[in-house]
Short mmCIF file of C-alpha atoms in Angstrom, two decimals:
data_model
loop_
_atom_site.label_atom_id
_atom_site.label_comp_id
_atom_site.label_asym_id
_atom_site.label_seq_id
_atom_site.Cartn_x
_atom_site.Cartn_y
_atom_site.Cartn_z
CA MET A 13 0.15 0.00 0.29
CA CYS A 14 2.46 2.25 0.27
CA HIS A 15 6.32 3.13 -1.36
CA ASN A 16 9.24 3.61 0.33
CA ALA A 17 11.78 5.96 -1.17
CA SER A 18 15.47 4.36 -0.45
CA TYR A 19 17.71 6.02 2.25
CA ARG A 20 21.31 4.83 3.83
CA GLY A 21 23.23 6.84 6.36
CA GLU A 22 22.11 9.45 9.03
CA THR A 23 21.62 12.95 8.90
CA LYS A 24 22.53 14.03 12.85
CA LEU A 25 22.81 17.76 13.61
CA PRO A 26 26.54 18.11 14.82
CA PRO A 27 27.37 18.79 18.69
CA SER A 28 29.17 21.62 17.86
CA VAL A 29 26.65 23.76 16.33
CA SER A 30 25.24 26.38 18.20
CA VAL A 31 21.67 27.09 17.47
CA PRO A 32 19.98 29.81 18.61
CA VAL A 33 16.63 28.78 20.15
CA LYS A 34 14.55 30.50 22.39
CA LEU A 35 13.93 28.15 25.46
CA ILE A 36 10.69 26.58 25.58
CA ARG A 37 8.93 26.31 28.89
CA THR A 38 7.63 22.96 29.87
CA SER A 39 4.55 24.35 30.08
CA TYR A 40 4.33 24.92 26.27
CA HIS A 41 5.64 21.55 25.22
CA VAL A 42 2.79 19.97 27.23
CA ALA A 43 -0.18 22.39 25.21
CA LYS A 44 1.91 22.34 21.76
CA ARG A 45 1.64 18.36 22.22
CA LEU A 46 -2.05 18.49 23.31
CA LEU A 47 -3.05 20.33 20.31
CA ASP A 48 -1.15 18.11 18.16
CA VAL A 49 -3.16 15.05 19.64
CA VAL A 50 -6.34 16.45 19.56
CA GLY A 51 -5.74 18.72 16.01
CA ALA A 52 -4.85 15.51 14.62
CA LEU A 53 -7.81 13.23 15.65
CA ALA A 54 -10.41 15.56 14.79
CA GLY A 55 -8.21 16.18 11.50
CA LEU A 56 -8.41 12.37 10.90
CA LEU A 57 -12.17 12.19 11.62
CA ILE A 58 -13.51 14.97 9.78
CA LEU A 59 -11.31 14.38 6.57
CA VAL A 60 -12.55 10.47 6.25
CA PRO A 61 -14.55 11.36 3.23
CA LEU A 62 -12.24 12.83 1.24
CA THR A 63 -9.20 11.09 1.98
CA LEU A 64 -11.25 8.07 0.67
CA PHE A 65 -12.02 9.58 -2.03
CA VAL A 66 -8.71 10.59 -2.64
CA ALA A 67 -7.32 6.57 -2.27
CA ILE A 68 -9.63 5.78 -4.90
CA ALA A 69 -8.67 8.48 -7.31
CA ILE A 70 -4.90 7.69 -6.74
CA ARG A 71 -5.47 4.03 -7.75
CA LEU A 72 -7.63 5.06 -10.86
CA ASP A 73 -5.17 7.32 -12.14
CA THR A 74 -2.09 5.65 -12.55
CA PRO A 75 -0.27 2.01 -11.31
CA GLY A 76 0.98 2.38 -7.68
CA PRO A 77 0.75 2.16 -4.08
CA ILE A 78 -1.55 5.24 -2.50
CA LEU A 79 0.48 6.29 -0.25
CA PHE A 80 4.47 7.05 -0.33
CA LYS A 81 6.68 6.83 2.34
CA GLN A 82 9.58 8.71 2.71
CA THR A 83 12.67 9.49 4.55
CA ARG A 84 12.99 13.17 6.12
CA VAL A 85 15.35 14.45 8.72
CA GLY A 86 13.52 15.75 11.97
CA LEU A 87 14.28 16.98 15.82
CA GLY A 88 18.00 17.14 16.22
CA GLY A 89 18.82 15.53 13.04
CA ARG A 90 17.20 12.32 13.85
CA PRO A 91 15.95 10.49 10.34
CA PHE A 92 11.99 9.37 10.11
CA SER A 93 9.46 7.87 8.21
CA CYS A 94 7.35 11.13 6.32
CA TRP A 95 4.03 10.21 5.11
CA LYS A 96 2.41 11.31 2.09
CA PHE A 97 -0.62 10.57 -0.44
CA ARG A 98 1.54 9.53 -3.59
CA SER A 99 1.22 12.33 -6.20
CA MET A 100 3.91 11.06 -8.15
CA ILE A 101 4.82 8.13 -10.88
CA VAL A 102 6.20 5.38 -8.65
CA LYS A 103 9.66 5.72 -10.55
CA ALA A 104 9.94 9.38 -9.40
CA GLU A 105 12.84 9.06 -7.15
CA SER A 106 15.00 7.08 -9.24
CA ILE A 107 14.88 10.00 -12.12
CA LYS A 108 15.81 13.12 -10.09
CA ASP A 109 18.81 12.95 -11.03
CA GLU A 110 17.71 14.14 -14.32
CA LEU A 111 15.61 16.73 -13.79
CA LEU A 112 18.16 18.69 -11.55
CA HIS A 113 19.30 20.79 -14.09
CA LEU A 114 16.01 22.35 -13.94
CA ASN A 115 15.52 22.70 -10.41
CA GLU A 116 14.01 26.81 -9.49
CA SER A 117 14.91 26.46 -6.12
CA SER A 118 17.74 29.22 -4.98
CA GLY A 119 18.83 26.83 -2.15
CA PRO A 120 18.83 22.84 -1.01
CA ALA A 121 15.63 22.30 -2.11
CA PHE A 122 14.52 21.05 -5.39
CA LYS A 123 11.22 22.49 -7.26
CA ILE A 124 10.07 22.90 -10.80
CA THR A 125 7.25 24.08 -12.22
CA ASP A 126 5.06 21.26 -14.34
CA ASP A 127 7.01 18.45 -13.16
CA PRO A 128 6.87 15.87 -15.45
CA ARG A 129 6.92 13.33 -12.20
CA ILE A 130 3.46 14.73 -11.25
CA THR A 131 0.43 12.43 -11.98
CA LYS A 132 -2.81 14.03 -12.80
CA VAL A 133 -4.30 13.26 -9.55
CA GLY A 134 -1.26 14.41 -7.82
CA ARG A 135 -1.09 18.13 -9.47
CA VAL A 136 -4.55 18.65 -7.62
CA ILE A 137 -3.46 16.90 -4.60
CA ARG A 138 -0.73 19.02 -4.64
CA ARG A 139 -1.86 22.37 -5.22
CA TYR A 140 -4.47 22.20 -2.42
CA SER A 141 -1.87 20.33 0.24
CA ILE A 142 -4.36 17.40 0.07
CA ASP A 143 -1.28 15.27 -0.56
CA GLU A 144 -0.22 15.88 3.10
CA MET A 145 -2.82 14.92 5.19
CA PRO A 146 -1.24 11.21 5.80
CA GLN A 147 1.06 13.47 7.76
CA VAL A 148 -0.97 13.55 10.53
CA ILE A 149 0.01 10.12 11.33
CA ASN A 150 3.31 11.74 11.97
CA VAL A 151 2.04 14.13 14.01
CA LEU A 152 0.14 11.43 16.02
CA GLU A 153 3.25 9.36 16.61
CA GLY A 154 5.39 12.46 17.81
CA SER A 155 8.00 12.42 14.60
CA MET A 156 6.32 15.80 13.91
CA SER A 157 3.65 18.49 15.08
CA LEU A 158 0.51 20.59 13.28
CA VAL A 159 3.25 23.54 13.35
CA GLY A 160 6.91 23.84 12.66
CA PRO A 161 9.43 23.75 10.14
CA ARG A 162 8.27 21.55 6.94
CA PRO A 163 10.93 18.57 7.28
CA PRO A 164 13.61 18.58 4.99
CA LEU A 165 15.08 15.76 2.84
CA PRO A 166 18.58 14.12 3.93
CA GLY A 167 20.12 15.29 1.15
CA GLU A 168 18.63 19.43 1.44
CA VAL A 169 20.24 18.89 4.85
CA SER A 170 23.72 17.95 4.04
CA GLN A 171 23.79 21.23 1.81
CA TYR A 172 22.81 23.22 4.98
CA THR A 173 25.17 26.01 6.28
CA GLU A 174 25.61 26.11 10.22
CA ASP A 175 23.57 28.73 10.14
CA GLN A 176 20.52 26.87 8.49
CA LEU A 177 20.60 24.39 11.25
CA PHE A 178 18.59 26.07 13.24
CA ARG A 179 15.96 24.30 11.78
CA LEU A 180 16.49 20.96 13.53
CA SER A 181 15.95 22.60 16.76
CA VAL A 182 12.12 21.97 16.71
CA LYS A 183 10.10 19.14 15.54
CA PRO A 184 8.88 19.63 11.76
CA GLY A 185 5.18 20.42 11.36
CA LEU A 186 2.24 19.85 9.28
CA THR A 187 2.15 23.78 8.29
CA CYS A 188 4.46 26.89 9.03
CA LEU A 189 4.89 30.70 8.56
CA TRP A 190 6.12 29.27 5.09
CA GLN A 191 3.25 27.31 3.90
CA ILE A 192 1.10 30.37 4.94
CA SER A 193 3.14 33.02 2.73
CA GLY A 194 3.55 32.07 -0.32
CA ARG A 195 4.91 28.51 -0.45
CA SER A 196 6.94 27.98 -3.55
CA ASP A 197 6.34 32.01 -4.81
CA ILE A 198 9.13 32.69 -2.01
CA SER A 199 12.82 32.52 -2.23
CA PHE A 200 14.95 29.90 -0.40
CA ASP A 201 16.45 32.46 1.84
CA GLU A 202 13.08 33.90 2.62
CA TRP A 203 12.04 30.38 3.98
CA MET A 204 14.99 30.11 6.12
CA LYS A 205 13.93 33.43 7.58
CA LEU A 206 10.20 32.61 8.26
CA ASP A 207 11.48 29.55 9.90
CA GLU A 208 13.88 31.08 12.68
CA ILE A 209 11.25 33.76 13.42
CA TYR A 210 8.91 31.12 13.91
CA VAL A 211 11.81 29.28 16.04
CA LYS A 212 12.49 32.30 17.99
CA THR A 213 9.08 33.57 18.73
CA MET A 214 7.57 29.80 19.27
CA SER A 215 4.41 29.97 21.47
CA PHE A 216 1.19 28.44 21.97
CA TRP A 217 -0.95 31.44 20.39
CA THR A 218 1.42 31.40 17.25
CA ASP A 219 0.92 28.16 16.64
CA LEU A 220 -3.49 28.78 16.76
CA LYS A 221 -2.49 31.73 14.95
CA ILE A 222 -0.63 30.21 12.13
CA ILE A 223 -3.01 26.90 12.01
CA PHE A 224 -5.81 29.55 11.31
CA HIS A 225 -4.40 30.79 8.33
CA THR A 226 -3.56 27.75 7.04
CA ILE A 227 -6.85 26.74 5.61
CA PRO A 228 -7.13 30.11 3.36
CA ALA A 229 -3.80 29.96 2.36
CA VAL A 230 -3.97 26.20 1.49
CA LEU A 231 -7.40 26.64 -0.33
CA SER A 232 -6.27 29.32 -2.87
CA GLY A 233 -3.64 27.22 -3.73
CA ARG A 234 -1.15 29.89 -3.66
CA GLY A 235 2.46 28.85 -4.68
CA ALA A 236 2.06 25.29 -4.98
CA LYS A 237 4.54 23.03 -7.27
#
């Protein structure tokens, strides 16, 4: 039912790196985790019909599994399995190198307009971030949070500067300031700056505000690739 992206080795946060992180009180950790669990469970219940519809559409669109499992880098540089609805052809990972010259991102991330690996259904679910819905599983298991920097690929982390490793000092999230500020329409440096702002100012109310603004941002489809 799922496709596993191959990954070898680990990307660890170097102990010598000093990450500019605001100290987080235990009460915030508890409140954030409670918000994660309640929000993820509510999302699972509310989105069951849409989930079933998307699963059927993916199955009918192209051969292959419905879910896609990919290794991403989380808190402290630890790799974890990140779940998504499959939005690309099965061999997408194997032909990525052939498309690197088309990369439109100004940094380590890989983004191209009209990616030929994306399926017809994939274009729709990626535009509205529906492909990310299975990550509520990651939120429930604790490898992700509802709000936090988007989880990077190991290959992207290997190209980070020491100043960019701060992103690994908090749990990655389903949504973030980047998600509600234009996604791929903003540069990599601007993306990193938004994540830095979040890490330095994160609070329960900030998380609620980002969640609140995520719905209209996602429905607009702005910055999707």
